[in-house]
Coordinates of C-alpha atoms and ligand atoms in Angstrom, one line a residue:
M1 CA 13.8 -1.4 51.5
N2 CA 15.7 -0.4 48.3
N3 CA 13.9 2.4 46.5
P4 CA 14.4 1.9 42.7
A5 CA 13.1 5.4 42.0
P6 CA 14.3 8.1 44.4
A7 CA 12.5 11.5 44.3
I8 CA 13.9 14.5 42.4
S9 CA 13.4 18.2 43.0
P10 CA 13.0 20.1 39.8
P11 CA 14.0 23.8 39.7
K12 CA 11.3 26.4 39.1
G13 CA 9.8 26.2 35.6
I14 CA 10.3 22.5 35.2
G15 CA 7.7 19.9 36.1
D16 CA 4.9 22.4 36.7
A17 CA 2.8 22.0 33.4
K18 CA -0.3 21.3 35.4
P19 CA -3.3 20.6 33.0
T20 CA -6.6 22.5 33.4
N21 CA -9.0 19.7 32.7
Q22 CA -10.8 19.0 36.0
A23 CA -11.3 15.3 35.3
V24 CA -7.6 14.9 34.9
L25 CA -6.8 16.9 38.0
D26 CA -9.3 14.9 40.1
W27 CA -7.9 11.6 38.9
V28 CA -4.3 12.6 39.6
H29 CA -5.3 13.8 43.1
E30 CA -6.9 10.4 43.7
V31 CA -3.7 8.6 42.7
E32 CA -1.6 11.0 44.8
L33 CA -3.7 10.3 47.9
L34 CA -3.3 6.6 47.3
A35 CA 0.4 6.3 46.3
Q36 CA 1.6 9.2 48.6
P37 CA 4.5 10.4 46.4
Q38 CA 7.0 13.0 47.8
N39 CA 6.1 15.4 45.0
I40 CA 4.3 15.6 41.6
F41 CA 6.1 16.4 38.3
W42 CA 3.8 17.6 35.6
C43 CA 5.5 16.8 32.3
D44 CA 5.4 19.2 29.3
G45 CA 7.7 17.2 26.9
S46 CA 10.1 20.2 26.4
D47 CA 13.8 19.8 25.7
R48 CA 14.6 21.6 29.0
E49 CA 12.6 19.0 30.9
N50 CA 14.2 16.2 29.0
D51 CA 17.7 17.5 29.7
F52 CA 16.9 17.8 33.4
L53 CA 15.5 14.3 33.6
L54 CA 18.5 12.8 31.7
D55 CA 20.9 14.5 34.1
Q56 CA 19.0 13.3 37.1
S57 CA 18.8 9.7 35.7
C58 CA 22.5 9.6 35.2
R59 CA 23.1 10.8 38.8
Q60 CA 20.8 8.1 40.1
N61 CA 22.4 5.4 37.9
V62 CA 19.1 4.8 36.0
L63 CA 21.0 5.7 32.8
I64 CA 24.6 5.6 31.7
K65 CA 25.7 8.3 29.2
L66 CA 27.3 6.8 26.1
N67 CA 30.4 8.1 24.3
E68 CA 29.2 11.5 22.8
Q69 CA 31.5 11.1 19.7
K70 CA 30.3 7.5 18.9
V71 CA 26.6 7.7 19.8
P72 CA 25.7 11.4 20.4
R73 CA 23.0 12.2 23.0
S74 CA 22.4 8.5 23.7
Y75 CA 22.1 6.5 26.9
L76 CA 22.1 2.9 28.3
H77 CA 19.6 1.6 30.8
R78 CA 19.9 -1.8 32.5
S79 CA 16.7 -3.3 33.7
N80 CA 16.4 -5.7 36.7
P81 CA 17.5 -9.1 35.3
N82 CA 14.2 -10.5 36.4
D83 CA 12.4 -8.0 34.2
V84 CA 13.4 -8.1 30.6
A85 CA 10.3 -9.0 28.5
R86 CA 6.5 -8.8 28.4
V87 CA 4.8 -11.0 31.0
E88 CA 1.8 -12.5 29.2
Q89 CA 0.9 -14.7 32.2
F90 CA 0.6 -11.6 34.4
T91 CA -1.3 -9.6 31.8
F92 CA -5.1 -9.3 32.5
I93 CA -8.2 -8.1 30.7
C94 CA -10.6 -7.1 33.4
T95 CA -14.0 -6.9 31.7
P96 CA -17.2 -7.3 33.6
T97 CA -17.6 -10.9 32.3
K98 CA -15.0 -13.6 31.4
E99 CA -16.7 -14.1 28.0
E100 CA -15.9 -10.5 27.0
A101 CA -12.2 -11.2 27.5
G102 CA -12.5 -14.5 25.7
P103 CA -10.5 -17.7 25.9
T104 CA -7.2 -16.3 24.8
N105 CA -6.9 -13.7 27.5
N106 CA -6.3 -14.0 31.2
W107 CA -9.4 -12.5 32.8
A108 CA -9.8 -11.0 36.2
E109 CA -12.9 -9.6 37.8
P110 CA -12.7 -5.8 37.7
A111 CA -13.8 -4.9 41.3
E112 CA -11.5 -7.5 42.9
T113 CA -8.6 -6.5 40.7
Y114 CA -9.0 -2.8 41.5
S115 CA -9.0 -3.7 45.2
K116 CA -5.9 -5.8 44.8
L117 CA -4.1 -3.1 42.8
T118 CA -5.2 -0.4 45.2
A119 CA -3.6 -2.3 48.1
L120 CA -0.4 -2.7 46.1
L121 CA -0.3 1.0 45.2
K122 CA -1.0 2.2 48.7
G123 CA 2.0 4.3 49.8
A124 CA 4.0 2.8 46.8
M125 CA 5.4 6.2 45.8
R126 CA 6.7 7.3 49.2
G127 CA 10.0 9.0 48.7
R128 CA 9.5 9.0 45.0
T129 CA 8.4 11.6 42.4
M130 CA 5.1 10.9 40.7
F131 CA 5.3 12.0 37.0
V132 CA 2.2 12.9 35.1
I133 CA 2.7 12.3 31.3
P134 CA 0.1 13.7 28.9
Y135 CA 0.5 12.2 25.4
I136 CA -1.4 11.5 22.2
M137 CA -1.3 8.4 20.0
G138 CA -1.7 9.3 16.3
P139 CA -0.9 12.4 14.2
P140 CA -2.1 15.6 15.9
D141 CA -4.8 16.2 13.3
S142 CA -6.1 12.7 12.9
P143 CA -9.7 11.7 13.7
L144 CA -8.3 8.4 15.1
T145 CA -5.9 10.1 17.5
K146 CA -6.4 9.3 21.2
V147 CA -5.3 11.2 24.3
G148 CA -3.7 9.3 27.2
F149 CA -2.2 10.2 30.6
E150 CA 0.3 8.0 32.2
I151 CA 1.2 8.4 35.9
T152 CA 4.5 6.7 36.7
D153 CA 7.3 6.8 39.3
S154 CA 9.9 5.8 36.7
K155 CA 12.2 8.4 35.0
Y156 CA 13.1 5.8 32.3
V157 CA 9.4 5.6 31.5
V158 CA 9.1 9.4 31.1
L159 CA 12.2 9.5 28.9
S160 CA 11.0 6.6 26.8
M161 CA 7.5 8.0 26.4
R162 CA 9.0 11.2 25.1
I163 CA 10.5 9.2 22.3
M164 CA 7.6 6.8 21.7
T165 CA 4.7 9.2 21.8
R166 CA 3.9 12.8 21.0
M167 CA 4.1 14.0 24.6
G168 CA 3.2 17.2 26.5
T169 CA 1.5 20.3 25.5
V170 CA 0.1 18.8 22.2
A171 CA -2.0 16.4 24.3
L172 CA -3.3 19.1 26.7
Q173 CA -4.4 21.1 23.6
R174 CA -6.1 18.1 22.0
L175 CA -7.9 17.2 25.3
G176 CA -9.2 20.7 26.1
N177 CA -11.2 21.4 29.2
D178 CA -14.3 19.2 28.6
P179 CA -14.4 17.0 31.7
K180 CA -16.4 14.4 29.7
A181 CA -13.8 14.1 26.9
E182 CA -12.4 10.6 26.1
W183 CA -8.9 9.9 27.4
N184 CA -7.0 6.9 28.7
R185 CA -6.0 6.7 32.4
G186 CA -2.7 4.8 32.9
V187 CA -1.1 4.3 36.3
H188 CA 2.3 2.7 36.6
S189 CA 4.5 2.0 39.6
L190 CA 7.7 0.1 39.7
L191 CA 6.9 -1.0 43.3
E192 CA 9.9 -3.1 44.3
L193 CA 10.3 -4.8 40.9
D194 CA 9.2 -8.0 42.6
P195 CA 8.1 -10.6 39.9
T196 CA 5.5 -12.0 42.3
R197 CA 3.9 -8.5 42.5
R198 CA 3.9 -7.8 38.8
F199 CA 0.5 -7.2 37.1
I200 CA -0.4 -5.5 33.8
C201 CA -4.2 -4.9 34.1
H202 CA -6.6 -3.4 31.5
F203 CA -10.1 -2.2 32.2
P204 CA -11.4 -1.5 28.7
Q205 CA -14.9 -0.4 29.9
D206 CA -13.2 2.3 32.0
N207 CA -10.4 3.1 29.4
T208 CA -8.0 2.4 32.3
I209 CA -4.7 0.6 32.6
I210 CA -2.8 -0.2 35.8
S211 CA 0.7 -1.7 35.6
V212 CA 2.8 -2.5 38.7
G213 CA 6.0 -4.2 39.5
S214 CA 7.8 -4.0 36.1
G215 CA 10.1 -1.5 34.4
Y216 CA 10.2 -3.3 31.0
G217 CA 9.0 -1.2 28.0
G218 CA 6.3 -3.5 26.8
N219 CA 4.8 -3.7 30.3
V220 CA 5.2 0.0 31.3
L221 CA 5.1 2.3 28.2
L222 CA 1.3 2.2 28.5
S223 CA 0.8 4.0 25.2
K224 CA 2.0 1.0 23.2
K225 CA 0.8 -2.5 23.8
C226 CA -1.7 -1.5 26.5
L227 CA -3.4 1.5 24.9
A228 CA -2.6 1.3 21.2
L229 CA -3.4 -2.4 21.0
R230 CA -5.3 -3.9 23.9
I231 CA -7.6 -1.0 24.8
G232 CA -7.2 0.3 21.2
S233 CA -8.7 -3.0 19.7
Y234 CA -11.6 -2.8 22.2
L235 CA -12.4 0.8 21.2
A236 CA -11.8 0.0 17.5
R237 CA -14.5 -2.7 17.5
K238 CA -16.9 -0.3 19.4
Q239 CA -16.1 2.6 17.0
G240 CA -15.8 0.7 13.7
W241 CA -12.1 0.8 13.0
L242 CA -9.1 -1.6 13.4
A243 CA -6.2 -1.5 15.8
E244 CA -3.6 -4.0 14.7
H245 CA -0.1 -5.3 15.4
M246 CA 1.2 -4.2 12.0
L247 CA 4.0 -2.3 10.3
I248 CA 3.0 0.1 7.6
L249 CA 5.3 0.7 4.6
G250 CA 5.2 2.6 1.4
V251 CA 6.7 1.2 -1.8
E252 CA 7.3 3.3 -4.9
S253 CA 8.2 2.1 -8.3
P254 CA 10.8 3.9 -10.5
E255 CA 7.8 5.4 -12.4
G256 CA 6.6 7.0 -9.2
K257 CA 3.6 4.8 -8.6
K258 CA 3.1 4.3 -4.9
H259 CA 1.4 1.6 -2.8
Y260 CA 1.1 1.2 1.0
V261 CA 1.0 -2.2 2.7
A262 CA 0.5 -3.2 6.3
A263 CA 2.0 -6.4 7.7
A264 CA 1.3 -8.3 10.9
F265 CA 4.2 -10.4 12.1
P266 CA 4.5 -11.5 15.8
S267 CA 6.9 -9.8 18.1
A268 CA 10.6 -10.0 17.1
C269 CA 9.9 -11.5 13.7
G270 CA 11.3 -8.7 11.6
K271 CA 8.6 -6.0 11.4
T272 CA 11.2 -3.2 11.9
N273 CA 13.5 -4.8 9.2
F274 CA 10.7 -5.1 6.7
A275 CA 9.5 -1.6 7.3
M276 CA 12.9 -0.2 6.6
L277 CA 13.9 -2.5 3.8
I278 CA 16.5 -1.4 1.3
P279 CA 15.8 -2.9 -2.2
P280 CA 18.7 -4.9 -3.7
A281 CA 20.8 -3.2 -6.4
H282 CA 18.8 -4.9 -9.2
F283 CA 15.7 -3.0 -8.1
R284 CA 17.2 0.4 -9.0
G285 CA 14.7 3.2 -8.7
W286 CA 12.4 1.3 -6.2
K287 CA 12.0 3.0 -2.8
V288 CA 10.6 1.7 0.4
T289 CA 9.5 4.1 3.1
T290 CA 8.4 3.6 6.7
V291 CA 5.1 4.8 8.1
G292 CA 5.3 2.5 11.2
D293 CA 7.1 -0.5 12.5
D294 CA 4.7 -2.0 15.0
I295 CA 1.2 -0.7 15.2
A296 CA -1.4 0.3 12.6
W297 CA -4.7 2.0 13.3
M298 CA -6.9 1.7 10.3
Q299 CA -10.2 3.3 9.3
I300 CA -12.5 3.0 6.3
R301 CA -12.7 6.1 4.0
N302 CA -14.5 5.9 0.7
G303 CA -14.6 2.1 0.8
R304 CA -10.8 1.8 1.4
L305 CA -8.7 1.1 4.5
Y306 CA -6.5 4.0 5.5
A307 CA -3.8 3.5 8.2
V308 CA -2.0 5.8 10.6
N309 CA 0.9 4.9 12.9
P310 CA -0.1 6.0 16.3
E311 CA 3.5 6.0 17.6
N312 CA 6.3 8.5 17.4
G313 CA 9.3 6.2 17.7
Y314 CA 10.5 2.7 17.4
F315 CA 11.1 0.3 20.3
G316 CA 13.0 -2.4 18.4
V317 CA 14.9 -5.5 19.2
V318 CA 18.7 -4.8 19.1
P319 CA 20.5 -8.2 18.6
G320 CA 21.0 -9.0 15.0
T321 CA 20.7 -5.4 13.9
S322 CA 23.6 -4.5 11.7
Y323 CA 24.5 -2.5 8.5
K324 CA 24.1 -5.8 6.7
S325 CA 20.6 -6.6 8.1
N326 CA 19.1 -3.2 8.5
P327 CA 21.3 -0.1 7.6
N328 CA 18.3 2.3 8.1
A329 CA 17.8 1.0 11.7
M330 CA 21.6 1.4 12.3
K331 CA 21.4 5.0 11.1
S332 CA 18.3 5.6 13.2
I333 CA 20.0 4.3 16.4
S334 CA 23.3 6.1 15.8
H335 CA 22.2 9.1 17.9
D336 CA 19.5 10.3 20.3
T337 CA 18.7 6.7 21.3
L338 CA 17.8 5.0 24.6
F339 CA 19.3 1.5 24.7
T340 CA 18.1 -1.1 27.2
N341 CA 20.1 -4.2 28.2
V342 CA 22.8 -4.1 25.5
A343 CA 26.5 -4.4 26.4
L344 CA 28.8 -1.4 27.2
T345 CA 32.3 -1.4 25.7
D346 CA 35.3 0.1 27.4
D347 CA 35.1 3.2 25.3
R348 CA 31.4 3.6 26.3
D349 CA 30.0 2.5 23.0
V350 CA 27.2 -0.1 22.8
W351 CA 27.6 -3.6 21.5
W352 CA 25.3 -6.6 20.9
E353 CA 25.5 -10.0 19.2
G354 CA 25.2 -9.6 15.5
K355 CA 26.6 -6.0 15.3
D356 CA 29.0 -5.4 12.5
G357 CA 32.7 -6.1 13.0
P358 CA 34.5 -8.2 15.5
P359 CA 33.2 -8.4 19.1
P360 CA 35.0 -6.2 21.6
K361 CA 37.8 -7.9 23.6
H362 CA 36.1 -6.8 26.8
A363 CA 32.8 -5.3 27.6
I364 CA 30.3 -5.0 30.5
D365 CA 27.3 -7.3 29.8
W366 CA 23.7 -6.4 30.2
K367 CA 23.7 -7.5 33.8
G368 CA 26.7 -5.2 34.6
H369 CA 29.3 -8.0 34.7
D370 CA 32.6 -8.3 32.9
W371 CA 32.3 -10.0 29.5
T372 CA 34.8 -11.3 26.9
P373 CA 34.2 -13.2 23.7
D374 CA 35.0 -16.4 25.7
S375 CA 32.1 -15.8 28.1
K376 CA 29.3 -18.4 28.0
E377 CA 26.6 -15.7 28.5
K378 CA 25.4 -13.3 25.9
A379 CA 26.7 -9.8 26.2
A380 CA 23.3 -8.3 25.2
H381 CA 20.0 -9.8 26.3
P382 CA 18.2 -11.4 23.3
N383 CA 15.3 -9.0 24.0
S384 CA 17.5 -5.9 24.5
R385 CA 15.9 -2.9 22.9
F386 CA 16.4 0.5 21.4
A387 CA 13.9 3.4 21.7
T388 CA 14.6 5.9 19.0
P389 CA 12.5 8.8 17.5
M390 CA 11.0 8.0 14.1
R391 CA 12.5 11.2 12.8
N392 CA 15.9 9.5 12.9
N393 CA 14.8 7.1 10.2
P394 CA 16.4 8.1 6.9
V395 CA 13.5 6.5 5.0
L396 CA 10.6 7.9 7.0
D397 CA 7.5 8.2 4.8
P398 CA 6.6 11.9 4.0
D399 CA 2.9 11.2 4.8
V400 CA 3.6 9.8 8.3
E401 CA 1.8 12.9 9.8
K402 CA -1.2 12.7 7.5
G403 CA -4.3 12.7 9.7
E404 CA -6.4 10.6 7.3
G405 CA -3.7 8.0 7.0
V406 CA -2.3 6.2 3.9
P407 CA -4.4 4.0 1.7
I408 CA -3.6 0.3 2.2
S409 CA -3.4 -1.8 -1.0
A410 CA -2.3 -5.1 0.7
I411 CA -2.3 -6.7 4.1
I412 CA 0.4 -9.3 4.8
F413 CA 0.3 -11.9 7.5
G414 CA 3.4 -13.9 8.4
G415 CA 5.2 -15.8 11.1
R416 CA 8.4 -17.6 11.9
R417 CA 7.8 -21.1 10.5
S418 CA 10.6 -23.6 9.8
D419 CA 8.3 -25.7 7.6
T420 CA 4.9 -25.9 5.9
M421 CA 4.4 -22.3 5.1
P422 CA 5.6 -21.2 1.6
L423 CA 7.5 -18.0 1.0
V424 CA 4.3 -16.2 -0.1
F425 CA 0.8 -16.9 -1.1
Q426 CA -2.3 -14.8 -1.7
S427 CA -5.8 -15.4 -0.4
S428 CA -8.7 -15.8 -2.8
D429 CA -10.7 -13.1 -1.1
W430 CA -11.2 -11.1 2.1
E431 CA -12.9 -13.9 4.0
H432 CA -10.2 -16.4 3.1
G433 CA -7.7 -13.8 4.1
V434 CA -9.3 -13.5 7.5
Y435 CA -9.0 -17.3 7.8
I436 CA -5.3 -17.1 7.0
G437 CA -4.8 -14.4 9.6
A438 CA -6.9 -16.2 12.2
T439 CA -4.9 -19.5 11.8
M440 CA -1.5 -17.8 11.7
A441 CA 1.2 -19.4 13.8
S442 CA 4.8 -18.6 14.7
E443 CA 7.7 -19.8 16.8
T444 CA 7.8 -17.9 20.1
T445 CA 10.6 -15.4 20.7
A446 CA 12.4 -13.6 23.5
A447 CA 9.9 -10.7 23.4
A448 CA 7.8 -12.4 26.0
T449 CA 8.9 -14.5 29.0
G450 CA 8.6 -18.3 28.5
V451 CA 9.9 -20.9 26.2
V452 CA 11.4 -19.7 22.9
G453 CA 11.0 -21.5 19.6
Q454 CA 7.7 -23.2 20.2
V455 CA 5.1 -23.0 17.4
R456 CA 1.9 -21.4 18.7
R457 CA -1.2 -20.0 17.0
D458 CA -1.1 -16.2 17.0
P459 CA -4.1 -14.9 15.1
M460 CA -3.2 -11.7 13.2
A461 CA -0.1 -11.5 15.5
M462 CA -2.6 -10.2 18.1
L463 CA -2.8 -13.2 20.5
P464 CA -1.1 -11.2 23.4
F465 CA -2.7 -7.9 22.4
C466 CA -6.4 -8.4 21.5
G467 CA -8.3 -6.7 24.3
Y468 CA -11.5 -8.6 24.0
N469 CA -13.0 -12.0 22.9
I470 CA -11.0 -13.3 19.9
G471 CA -14.2 -14.7 18.3
E472 CA -15.7 -11.2 18.3
Y473 CA -12.4 -9.9 16.9
F474 CA -12.6 -12.4 14.0
R475 CA -16.2 -11.2 13.5
H476 CA -15.1 -7.6 13.5
W477 CA -12.6 -8.4 10.7
L478 CA -15.3 -10.2 8.7
E479 CA -17.7 -7.2 9.1
T480 CA -15.0 -4.7 8.2
G481 CA -14.5 -6.6 4.9
K482 CA -18.2 -6.2 4.1
R483 CA -17.9 -2.4 4.5
L484 CA -15.0 -2.2 2.1
T485 CA -15.7 -1.6 -1.6
N486 CA -12.0 -1.6 -2.5
P487 CA -10.5 -4.0 0.1
P488 CA -6.7 -4.6 0.4
L489 CA -5.6 -7.9 -1.1
I490 CA -4.4 -10.3 1.6
F491 CA -1.2 -12.3 1.6
N492 CA 0.9 -14.6 3.8
V493 CA 4.7 -14.7 3.9
N494 CA 7.3 -16.8 5.6
W495 CA 10.9 -15.7 5.4
F496 CA 12.0 -18.5 7.8
R497 CA 11.4 -21.8 6.1
K498 CA 14.3 -24.3 6.4
N499 CA 15.6 -27.2 4.4
A500 CA 16.0 -30.8 5.7
D501 CA 19.5 -29.7 7.0
G502 CA 18.0 -26.9 9.1
K503 CA 19.4 -24.2 6.8
F504 CA 17.2 -21.1 5.9
L505 CA 16.1 -21.4 2.2
W506 CA 15.6 -17.7 1.7
P507 CA 18.1 -14.9 2.5
G508 CA 15.5 -12.5 3.8
F509 CA 16.2 -8.8 4.7
G510 CA 16.6 -6.6 1.5
E511 CA 15.8 -9.6 -0.7
N512 CA 12.3 -9.6 0.6
M513 CA 11.8 -6.8 -1.9
R514 CA 11.3 -9.6 -4.5
V515 CA 8.3 -10.9 -2.6
L516 CA 7.0 -7.3 -2.0
K517 CA 7.3 -6.6 -5.7
W518 CA 5.2 -9.7 -6.5
I519 CA 2.6 -8.5 -4.0
I520 CA 2.6 -5.1 -5.7
D521 CA 2.3 -6.8 -9.1
R522 CA -0.8 -8.7 -7.8
C523 CA -2.3 -5.4 -6.7
E524 CA -1.6 -3.9 -10.1
K525 CA -3.1 -7.0 -11.7
T526 CA 0.2 -7.7 -13.6
G527 CA 1.7 -10.5 -11.5
G528 CA 1.3 -14.2 -12.4
A529 CA 0.3 -16.9 -10.0
V530 CA -0.9 -20.5 -9.9
E531 CA -4.0 -21.6 -8.0
S532 CA -3.3 -24.1 -5.2
P533 CA -5.3 -25.5 -2.3
I534 CA -4.0 -22.8 0.0
G535 CA -4.4 -19.9 -2.4
W536 CA -2.5 -18.2 -5.2
V537 CA 1.2 -19.0 -5.2
P538 CA 3.8 -17.5 -7.5
S539 CA 5.8 -20.0 -9.7
P540 CA 9.5 -19.2 -9.7
H541 CA 9.2 -17.2 -12.9
D542 CA 6.5 -15.0 -11.4
L543 CA 9.1 -13.6 -9.0
D544 CA 11.9 -11.3 -10.1
L545 CA 14.9 -13.4 -9.0
E546 CA 17.5 -11.6 -11.2
E547 CA 20.9 -11.3 -9.5
L548 CA 19.7 -13.4 -6.6
D549 CA 22.3 -15.8 -5.3
V550 CA 20.0 -18.7 -4.4
E551 CA 19.9 -22.1 -6.1
H552 CA 16.8 -22.7 -8.2
K553 CA 16.0 -25.9 -6.2
C554 CA 15.8 -23.8 -3.0
I555 CA 13.3 -21.5 -4.7
V556 CA 11.2 -24.5 -5.8
E557 CA 11.4 -25.9 -2.2
I558 CA 10.4 -22.6 -0.5
L559 CA 7.4 -22.1 -2.8
G560 CA 6.3 -25.7 -2.5
I561 CA 3.3 -27.0 -0.7
D562 CA 4.0 -30.3 1.1
H563 CA 0.6 -32.1 1.4
E564 CA 1.7 -34.2 4.4
E565 CA 2.8 -31.0 6.3
W566 CA -0.4 -29.3 5.3
R567 CA -2.5 -32.3 6.6
R568 CA -0.9 -31.7 10.0
E569 CA -1.4 -28.0 9.7
L570 CA -5.1 -28.4 8.9
A571 CA -5.5 -30.7 11.9
D572 CA -3.9 -28.0 14.0
H573 CA -6.2 -25.3 12.6
K574 CA -9.2 -27.4 13.6
K575 CA -7.7 -28.1 17.1
F576 CA -7.1 -24.4 17.6
F577 CA -10.6 -23.5 16.6
E578 CA -12.0 -26.2 18.9
S579 CA -9.8 -25.0 21.7
L580 CA -11.6 -21.6 21.5
G581 CA -14.8 -23.3 22.5
G582 CA -17.6 -22.4 20.0
I583 CA -16.8 -18.7 19.4
V584 CA -15.3 -19.0 16.0
P585 CA -17.6 -17.4 13.3
D586 CA -19.3 -19.9 10.9
E587 CA -17.6 -18.3 8.0
L588 CA -14.2 -19.3 9.3
L589 CA -15.3 -22.8 10.2
K590 CA -16.5 -23.1 6.6
Q591 CA -13.2 -21.8 5.3
C592 CA -11.5 -24.6 7.2
E593 CA -13.8 -27.2 5.6
K594 CA -13.2 -25.8 2.2
L595 CA -9.5 -25.9 2.6
A596 CA -9.7 -29.6 3.7
A597 CA -11.9 -30.3 0.6
R598 CA -9.4 -28.6 -1.7
F599 CA -6.6 -30.9 -0.4
N600 CA -8.8 -33.9 -0.9
S601 CA -10.1 -33.1 -4.4
Ligands
OXD1 C1 7.1 -5.2 20.9 C2 6.5 -6.6 21.1 O1 7.8 -4.8 21.8 O2 5.7 -6.9 20.2 O3 6.7 -4.6 19.9 O4 6.8 -7.3 22.1
MN2 MN1 5.2 -5.5 18.7

């Protein structure tokens, strides 16, 4: 049998950072007895450890070192071609009852699932090294911060976790020696990367995750989707905060007035681009800074929502990233970056569809095959990724480490919709905003396996990530609103509306600053808007469109509300709520009726 993760033997002083908390030691011992690894490697997150693991990974062909002059200290990893995206159909929430997981999650009975996974993990790490990764999610001094441990047999996971989390000693310090302290248990094994033995299982009541059979980031960096969102959302409801699939950005006016906004867009719909936006020349003096590009943990302080980014790096989609679309992302990934499934050029640089300049005459594609511009296949997988430390971002917000978080003035929902949804609109209040989030929809992308381009309802961009019953989740949002004396305003955006010829009506990227500026104006109570059946919509003159090269008729079209499309949309909202089977809070059902009435009046 081919072993995708051969053992390594670290020299003295590396791999021996054994924690002292007895609960952790007992758990690791239990997993060791089950998985029977050749040895245990206790990670400390140091540079020395990282250098050693990079070297070993190159020797074992887990990584390819890239051209040091072109992309310093950067590496390429190729995953198994059957393992390139999140697998929602094999992702399970294992709560004691099916109702707790709710109708939008795959549910599996916990005891049976533990037995099934135990059988799969038995002897699974023979001939392999078992790594124990201590990490924290959140700034070291935040009350929201959580400790996690991930056991894995994948060096790629260890190297990625070092980028994506605050890893090592900082976590051991935060945990301390109390055996009753709260921490998340994560077990991951590649097994044989067999797609029929691939399961991503969450046990929220035990604060435990077990992931087997995959090496793809979203399935195996257990800190991210599994802990920060699925388990995170479960803990957040219990503990009275919010764990959301949202970017967080700061926007500062030339006068120095700063607001923060959080935005929920589904996977691969431009969260990283929006979080790193560079305002067009006309917006001289305006600055956008990034707090986070994927996940927001938010708590109430003095009646306001405050957000922290629990992560330490960005795991972004590569294709389409260029100096034209996102210069800050390009600078971030120009060094110290781990690429997955992009193409390798003959001079050991990386390449992907949509990168600046002409394509290389020859490259090795993401599957390791020769590629030329005439090839029918893509050189980089559409869901190829970068993992890069947030410190690489030239516009990293100075308050990213602030434990209390940053105050949120606006929440933005949005999806990828070719029709129906205008460029931007504002909800009339929190409850209406929750309705807009709950009925959000988007065309599916390559971030998850399955058909791409199909419109599906994706409430708050959390459909694949809500770790409990979605009806309860909506209720938690409504309850949170009642506790806020100064709630963020809620908006919806759509950068992706097309005209009858299938052409995008809006240029997107940096030009989205014009929409962001209107949102800030609304927060400042200076922006104009007209009331419509769906909420407050700007008229063209309410947006700053100076120096924008878009025809006026396109602006009118993208801001327009087509009643026929909205009748279909409303019918779909109702169908979606009905499909959830009686769990939708009355407040949202009433919002649906009110929306219908506004269209009929
Ligand atoms: C991600 C995702 O990787 O949402 O962030 O799939
Ligand atoms: Mn995401």
